[in-house]
Coordinates of C-alpha atoms in Angstrom, one line a residue:
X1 CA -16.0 -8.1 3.1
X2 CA -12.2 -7.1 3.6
X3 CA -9.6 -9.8 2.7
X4 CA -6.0 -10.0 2.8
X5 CA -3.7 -11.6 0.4
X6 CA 0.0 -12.7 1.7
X7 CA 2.7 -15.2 1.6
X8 CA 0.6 -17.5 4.7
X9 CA -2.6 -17.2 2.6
X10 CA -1.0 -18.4 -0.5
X11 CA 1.4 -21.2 1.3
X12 CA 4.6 -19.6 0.0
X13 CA 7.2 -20.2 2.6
X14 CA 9.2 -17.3 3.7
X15 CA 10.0 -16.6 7.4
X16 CA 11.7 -13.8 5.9
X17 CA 12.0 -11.5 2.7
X18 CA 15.5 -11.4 3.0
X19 CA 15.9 -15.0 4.7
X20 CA 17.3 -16.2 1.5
X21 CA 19.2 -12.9 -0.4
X22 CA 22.0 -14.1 -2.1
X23 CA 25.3 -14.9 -0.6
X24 CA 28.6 -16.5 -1.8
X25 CA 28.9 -19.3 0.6
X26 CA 25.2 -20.0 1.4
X27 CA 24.8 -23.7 1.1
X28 CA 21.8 -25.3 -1.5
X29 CA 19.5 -28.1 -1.0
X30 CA 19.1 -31.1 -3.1
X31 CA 15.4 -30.3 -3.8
X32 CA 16.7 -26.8 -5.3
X33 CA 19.5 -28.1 -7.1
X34 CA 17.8 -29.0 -10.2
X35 CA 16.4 -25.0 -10.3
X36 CA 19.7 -24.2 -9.6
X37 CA 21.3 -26.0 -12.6
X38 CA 19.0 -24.0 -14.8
X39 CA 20.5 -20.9 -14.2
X40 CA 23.0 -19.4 -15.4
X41 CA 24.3 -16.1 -15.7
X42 CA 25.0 -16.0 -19.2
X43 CA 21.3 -16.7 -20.0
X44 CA 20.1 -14.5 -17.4
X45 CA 22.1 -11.6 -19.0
X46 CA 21.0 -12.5 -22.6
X47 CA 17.7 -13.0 -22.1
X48 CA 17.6 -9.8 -20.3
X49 CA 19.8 -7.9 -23.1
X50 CA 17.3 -9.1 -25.8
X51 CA 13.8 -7.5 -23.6
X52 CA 16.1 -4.4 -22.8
X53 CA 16.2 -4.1 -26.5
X54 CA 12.9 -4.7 -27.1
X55 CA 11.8 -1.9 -24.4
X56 CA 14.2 0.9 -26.2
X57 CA 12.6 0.0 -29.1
X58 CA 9.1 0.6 -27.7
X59 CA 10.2 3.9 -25.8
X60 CA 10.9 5.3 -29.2
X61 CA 7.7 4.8 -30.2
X62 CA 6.3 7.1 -27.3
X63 CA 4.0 9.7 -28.7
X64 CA 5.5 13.5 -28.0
X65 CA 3.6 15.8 -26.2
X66 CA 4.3 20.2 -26.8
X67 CA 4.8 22.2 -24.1
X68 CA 1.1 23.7 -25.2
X69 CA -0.3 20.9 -24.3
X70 CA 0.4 20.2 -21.0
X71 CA -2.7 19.1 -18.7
X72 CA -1.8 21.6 -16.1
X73 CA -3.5 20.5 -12.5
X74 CA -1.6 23.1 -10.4
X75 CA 1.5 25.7 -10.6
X76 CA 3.6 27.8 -8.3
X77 CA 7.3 28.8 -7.9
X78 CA 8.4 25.6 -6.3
X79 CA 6.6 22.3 -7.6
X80 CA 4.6 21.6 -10.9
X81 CA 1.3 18.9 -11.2
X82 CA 0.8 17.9 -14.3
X83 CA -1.5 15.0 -15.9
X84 CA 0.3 12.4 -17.9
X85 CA -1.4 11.3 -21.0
X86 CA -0.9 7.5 -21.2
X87 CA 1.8 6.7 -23.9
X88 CA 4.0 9.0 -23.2
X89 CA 7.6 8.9 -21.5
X90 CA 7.6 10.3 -18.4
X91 CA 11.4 11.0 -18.9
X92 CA 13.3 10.0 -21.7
X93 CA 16.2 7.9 -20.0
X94 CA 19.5 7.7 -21.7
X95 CA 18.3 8.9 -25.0
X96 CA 17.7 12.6 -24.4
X97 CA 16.5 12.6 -28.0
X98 CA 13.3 11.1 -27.1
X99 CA 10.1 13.4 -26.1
X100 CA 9.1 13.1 -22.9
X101 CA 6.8 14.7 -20.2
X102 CA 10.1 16.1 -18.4
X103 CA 11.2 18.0 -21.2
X104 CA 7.8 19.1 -22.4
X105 CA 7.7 20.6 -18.7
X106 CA 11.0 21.6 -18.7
X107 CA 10.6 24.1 -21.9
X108 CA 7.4 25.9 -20.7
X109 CA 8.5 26.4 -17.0
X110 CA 12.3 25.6 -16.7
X111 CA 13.6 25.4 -12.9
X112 CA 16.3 26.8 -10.6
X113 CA 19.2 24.8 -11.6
X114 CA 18.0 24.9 -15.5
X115 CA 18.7 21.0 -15.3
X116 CA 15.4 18.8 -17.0
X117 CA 17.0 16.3 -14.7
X118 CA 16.6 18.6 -11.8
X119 CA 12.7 18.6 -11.9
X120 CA 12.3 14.5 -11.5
X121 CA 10.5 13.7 -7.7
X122 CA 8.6 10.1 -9.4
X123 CA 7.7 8.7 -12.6
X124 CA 4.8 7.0 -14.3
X125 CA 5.5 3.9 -16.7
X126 CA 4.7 5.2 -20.0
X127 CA 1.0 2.9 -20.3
X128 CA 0.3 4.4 -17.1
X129 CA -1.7 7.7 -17.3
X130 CA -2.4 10.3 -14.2
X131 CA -1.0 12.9 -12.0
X132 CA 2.6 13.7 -12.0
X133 CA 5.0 15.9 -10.0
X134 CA 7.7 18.1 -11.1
X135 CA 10.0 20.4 -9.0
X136 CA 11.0 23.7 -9.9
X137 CA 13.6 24.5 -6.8
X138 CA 16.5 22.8 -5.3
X139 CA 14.4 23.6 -2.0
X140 CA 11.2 21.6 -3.8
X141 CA 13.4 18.8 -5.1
X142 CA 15.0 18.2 -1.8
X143 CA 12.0 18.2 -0.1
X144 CA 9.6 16.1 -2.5
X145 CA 12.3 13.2 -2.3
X146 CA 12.1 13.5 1.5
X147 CA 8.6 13.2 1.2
X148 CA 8.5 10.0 -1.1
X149 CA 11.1 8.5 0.8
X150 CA 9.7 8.6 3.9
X151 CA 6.3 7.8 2.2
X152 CA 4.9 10.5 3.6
X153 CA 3.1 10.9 -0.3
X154 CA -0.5 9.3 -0.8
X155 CA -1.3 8.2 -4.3
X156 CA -4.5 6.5 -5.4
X157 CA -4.6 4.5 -8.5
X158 CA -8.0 3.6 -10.4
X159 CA -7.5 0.6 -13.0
X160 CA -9.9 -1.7 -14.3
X161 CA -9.1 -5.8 -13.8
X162 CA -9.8 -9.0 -15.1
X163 CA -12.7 -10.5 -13.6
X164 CA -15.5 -9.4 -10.8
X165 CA -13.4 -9.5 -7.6
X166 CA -15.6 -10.9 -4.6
X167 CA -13.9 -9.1 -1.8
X168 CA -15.0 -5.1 -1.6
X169 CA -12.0 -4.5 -0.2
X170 CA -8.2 -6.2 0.8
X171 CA -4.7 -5.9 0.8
X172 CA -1.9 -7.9 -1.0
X173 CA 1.0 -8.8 0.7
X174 CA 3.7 -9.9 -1.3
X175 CA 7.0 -9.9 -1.8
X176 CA 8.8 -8.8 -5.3
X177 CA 11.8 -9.7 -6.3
X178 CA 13.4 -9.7 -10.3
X179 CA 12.7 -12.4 -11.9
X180 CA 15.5 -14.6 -13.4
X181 CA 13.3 -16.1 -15.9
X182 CA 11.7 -13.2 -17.6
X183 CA 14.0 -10.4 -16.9
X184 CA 14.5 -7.9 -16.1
X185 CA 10.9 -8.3 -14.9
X186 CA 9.5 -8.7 -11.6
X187 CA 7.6 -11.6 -10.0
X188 CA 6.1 -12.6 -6.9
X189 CA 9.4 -13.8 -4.4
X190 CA 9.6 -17.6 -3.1
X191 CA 12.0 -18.9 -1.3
X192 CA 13.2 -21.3 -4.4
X193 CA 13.3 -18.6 -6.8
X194 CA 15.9 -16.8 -4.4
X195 CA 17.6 -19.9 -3.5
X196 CA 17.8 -20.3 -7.5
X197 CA 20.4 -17.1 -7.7
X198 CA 23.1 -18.1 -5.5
X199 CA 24.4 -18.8 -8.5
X200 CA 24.9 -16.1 -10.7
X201 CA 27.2 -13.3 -11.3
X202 CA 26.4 -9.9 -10.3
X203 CA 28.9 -8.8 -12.8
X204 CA 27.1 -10.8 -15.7
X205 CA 23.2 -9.8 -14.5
X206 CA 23.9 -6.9 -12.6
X207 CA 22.9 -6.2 -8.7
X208 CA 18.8 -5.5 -9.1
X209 CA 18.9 -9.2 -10.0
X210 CA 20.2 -10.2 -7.1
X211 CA 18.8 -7.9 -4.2
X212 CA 16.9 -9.6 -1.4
X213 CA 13.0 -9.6 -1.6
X214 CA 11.4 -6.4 -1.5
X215 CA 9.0 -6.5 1.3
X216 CA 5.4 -5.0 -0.9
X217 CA 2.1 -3.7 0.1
X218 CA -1.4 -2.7 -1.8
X219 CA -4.4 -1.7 -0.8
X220 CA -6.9 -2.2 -2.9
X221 CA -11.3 -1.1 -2.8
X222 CA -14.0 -2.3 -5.3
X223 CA -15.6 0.5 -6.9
X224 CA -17.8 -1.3 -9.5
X225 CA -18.0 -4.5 -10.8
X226 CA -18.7 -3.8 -14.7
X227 CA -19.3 -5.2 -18.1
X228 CA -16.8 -4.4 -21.0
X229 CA -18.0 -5.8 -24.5
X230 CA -19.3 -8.4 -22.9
X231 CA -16.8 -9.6 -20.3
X232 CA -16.5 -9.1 -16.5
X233 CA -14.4 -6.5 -15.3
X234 CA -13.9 -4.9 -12.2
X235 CA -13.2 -1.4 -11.4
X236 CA -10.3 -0.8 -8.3
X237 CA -9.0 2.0 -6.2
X238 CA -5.0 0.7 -6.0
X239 CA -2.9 2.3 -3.0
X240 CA 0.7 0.8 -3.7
X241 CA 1.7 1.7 0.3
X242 CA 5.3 0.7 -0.3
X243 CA 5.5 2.1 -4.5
X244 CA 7.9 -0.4 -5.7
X245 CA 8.8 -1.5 -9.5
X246 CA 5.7 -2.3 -11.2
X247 CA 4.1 -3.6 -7.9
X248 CA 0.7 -2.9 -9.3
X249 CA 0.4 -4.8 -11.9
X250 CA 1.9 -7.7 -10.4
X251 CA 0.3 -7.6 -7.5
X252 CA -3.5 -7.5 -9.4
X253 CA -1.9 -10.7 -11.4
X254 CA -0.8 -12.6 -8.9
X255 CA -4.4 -12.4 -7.1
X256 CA -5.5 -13.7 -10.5
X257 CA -7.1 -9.9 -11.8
X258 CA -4.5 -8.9 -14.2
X259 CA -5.4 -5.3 -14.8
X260 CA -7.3 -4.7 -18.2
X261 CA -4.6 -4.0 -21.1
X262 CA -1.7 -5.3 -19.3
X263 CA 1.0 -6.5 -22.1
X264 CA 3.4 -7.1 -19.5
X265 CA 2.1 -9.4 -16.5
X266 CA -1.7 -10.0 -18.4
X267 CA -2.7 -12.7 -20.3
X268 CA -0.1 -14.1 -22.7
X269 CA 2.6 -11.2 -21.6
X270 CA 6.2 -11.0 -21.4
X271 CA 6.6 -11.3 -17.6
X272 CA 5.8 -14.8 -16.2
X273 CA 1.8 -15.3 -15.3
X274 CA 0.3 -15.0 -12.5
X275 CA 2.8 -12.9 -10.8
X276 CA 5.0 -15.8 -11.3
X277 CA 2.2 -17.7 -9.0
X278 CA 0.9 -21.2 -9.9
X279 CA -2.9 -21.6 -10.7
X280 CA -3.5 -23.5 -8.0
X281 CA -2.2 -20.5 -5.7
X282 CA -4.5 -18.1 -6.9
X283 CA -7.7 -17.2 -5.1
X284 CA -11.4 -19.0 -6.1
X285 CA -12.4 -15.6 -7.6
X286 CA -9.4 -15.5 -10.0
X287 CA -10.5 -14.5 -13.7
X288 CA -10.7 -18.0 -15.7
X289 CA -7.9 -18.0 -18.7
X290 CA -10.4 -17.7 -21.1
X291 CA -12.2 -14.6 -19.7
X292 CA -8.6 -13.2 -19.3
X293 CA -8.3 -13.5 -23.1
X294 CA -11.3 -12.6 -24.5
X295 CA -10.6 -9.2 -22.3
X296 CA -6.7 -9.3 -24.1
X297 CA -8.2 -9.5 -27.8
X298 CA -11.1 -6.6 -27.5
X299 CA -8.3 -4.6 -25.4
X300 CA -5.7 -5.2 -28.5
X301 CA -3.8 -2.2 -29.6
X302 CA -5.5 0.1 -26.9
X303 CA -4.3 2.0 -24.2
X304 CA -3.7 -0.3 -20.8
X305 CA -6.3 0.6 -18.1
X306 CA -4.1 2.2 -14.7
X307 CA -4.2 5.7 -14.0
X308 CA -2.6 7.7 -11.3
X309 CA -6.0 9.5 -10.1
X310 CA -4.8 11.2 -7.1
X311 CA -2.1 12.5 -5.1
X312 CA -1.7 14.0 -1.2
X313 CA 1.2 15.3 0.4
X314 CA 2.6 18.6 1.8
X315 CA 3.8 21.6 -0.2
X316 CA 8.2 21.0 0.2
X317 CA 8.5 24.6 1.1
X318 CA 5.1 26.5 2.3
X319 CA 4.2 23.3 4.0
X320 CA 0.2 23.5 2.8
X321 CA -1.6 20.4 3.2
X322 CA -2.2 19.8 -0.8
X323 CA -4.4 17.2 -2.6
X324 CA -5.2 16.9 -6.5
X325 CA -7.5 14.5 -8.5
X326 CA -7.3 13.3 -12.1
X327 CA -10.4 11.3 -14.0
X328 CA -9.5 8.4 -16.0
X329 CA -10.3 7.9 -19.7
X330 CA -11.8 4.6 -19.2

C-alpha cells in the first residue's frame, strides 16, 4: 500500500508555504497574539547562541580521518566519490583546524584552483554516513552545482526507524521552516508558527529564521520491518526529492518513525518532537513513546542509523550517465 503524508492529511492549514512569510506590516490575529507575545528576539537569538555553542563544541569532537584512509568509490581528473565514515566532518566550517573529509581529500588529490574550498558540490551531517562528491576542476565544480541545483542529482538514503511502518511505500509532504523555539533547528511549518515571527528582528536572529516555508518532499519504500534487541524497527529507502536542511530526519519524526539514533529530532532530543507535530497529528502506526525510548537507551552512545547509499547523476564534463552504491554498517 502507497500512502502520502501532507499538510491536508495532517489538518495543518496552509493554502500556501509562503502565505504567511514574514512581513513588517502584516496584521496578527487575536488567537495568535498570545504565541506572539512569547517571542522575542532576544530569546530567539540566545537560545540559538547557546545550541550554536553546544554544536562547535561537538564538531571538535569529530574523529579525523588520513588521507590513507579514504573509502575511495571512484576517481578521475574532474570529480572524486568518496564514502564518508559516520562521525566525521564533512568540512570543517569556520575552524580550518578541524579534520574533515575535505581536507583529507584535498591532501591526497588536491584540485585545479588548489583551494579545499574549491572541491565542495554537497555535504553530509557528520552522524550521517555514505557517498560523497568532491570536485577536482573549476569545469566539475561548475557543473556539479548545476546539477544539484537543478536537482538533476538522485540520492537514496537507507536508515533504520522507530517502529514497523504499515505503508510499503509513501511520500511526506511537508513544509520546513526554523524553528523559533529550538533553534536554530527545523520543524514541521504551520501557519501559527510563521504568524509567531512577525515579530522578531532579523538583525537579532538573523534571516534563515525568518525565510518563508520551504516547500519539502520524501519519498520513502519499506525494505524490512526488523527486530533490534528486542524492539521494532523498520528499515527505509529515503529519497529527499527537494534535499533541504535536515529534511530527513524531520520528516521520519514528524510521521512518528524518528530514525534509529537520532539525538536531534528522536526521542528526548534537542529539536522539538515530532517534527514539531502534536501527537494527535501523527499517523495510527506512529512508534509509541515508550518503544521510541527503549530504541534511544540500547542505541546510546552509538552511531545514528542514516546513510547516504547511493548517488546518480551525469559526469559535469564527459557527460557519462554515472551511478555508485555504498552498504551501510547497520
Amino acid at each position: 500500500m502507497r500512502l502520502s503524508w501532507s499538510l491536508s492529511a495532517l489538518a495543518i492549514t496552509a493554502a500556501s508555504v509562503s502565505a504567511f512569510a514574514p512581513v513588517q506590516n502584516q496584521v496578527v490575529t487575536r488567537a495568535n497574539l498570545v504565541l506572539n507575545q512569547a517571542v522575542a528576539s532576544a530569546d530567539v537569538k540566545a537560545k540559538q547562541d547557546a545550541t550554536l555553542e553546544s554544536m562547535k563544541a561537538k564538531d571538535a569532537g569529530a574523529s579525523a580521518i588520513a588521507k590513507d584512509d579514504l573509502d575511495v568509490v571512484f576517481e578521475d581528473e574532474h570529480i572524486v566519490v568518496v564514502g564518508k565514515p559516520s562521525g566525521v566532518l564533512t568540512i570543517p566550517g569556520k575552524d580550518d583546524s578541524l579534520p574533515s573529509l575535505n581536507k583529507a581529500v584535498f591532501e591526497r588529490f588536491g584540485n585545479e584552483s588548489d583551494r579545499m574550498d574549491k572541491m565542495v558540490v554537497h555535504r553530509l551531517g557528520m552522524d550521517t554516513s555514505g557517498l560523497v562528491v568532491f570536485a577536482r576542476t573549476d569545469a566539475a565544480l561548475r557543473g556539479m552545482n548545476a546539477l544539484f541545483r537543478s536537482r538533476k542529482v538522485t540520492r537514496n538514503y537507507e536508515a533504520l526507524v522507530c517502529g514497523h511502518v504499515t505503508d510499503d511505500a509513501g511520500s511526506i509532504d511537508l513544509p520546513l521552516m526554523r524553528d523559533y523555539e529550538f533553534p536554530p533547528f527545523m520543524r514541521v511549518s504551520t501557519d501559527d508558527h510563521q504568524r509567531a515571527l512577525l515579530d522578531l528582528d532579523a538583525s537579532e536572529v538573523g534571516k534563515k529564521m525568518l525565510e518563508s516555508p520551504k516547500e519539502s518532499l520524501t519519498k520513502y519504500a519499506v525494505v524490512s520491518r526488523e527486530d533490534m534487541d528486542g524492539n521494532d524497527v523498520s528499515r527505509l529507502t529515503l529519497t529527499s526529492v527537494s534535499g533541504r536542511t535536515h529534511q530527513l530526519n524531520v520528516h521520519c519524526a514528524a510521521i512518528g518513525h524518528p530514525i534509529v539514533g537520532d539525538s536531534v529530532y528522536g526521542f528526548d532530543g534537542e529539536a522539538a518532537s515530532n517534527g514539531g507535530l502534536e501527537d494527535g497529528e501523527l499517523p495510527a502506526d506512529k512508534a509509541s513513546a515508550e518503544l521510541q525510548q527503549a530504541i534511544a537507551g540500547a542505541c546510546a552512545g552509538k552511531p545514528m542509523c542514516v546513510h547516504a547509499k547511493s548517488i546518480s547523476f551525469r559526469h559535469p564534463v564527459t557527460k557519462e550517465e554515472l551511478s555508485f552504491d555504498s552498504k551501510s554498517s547497520f
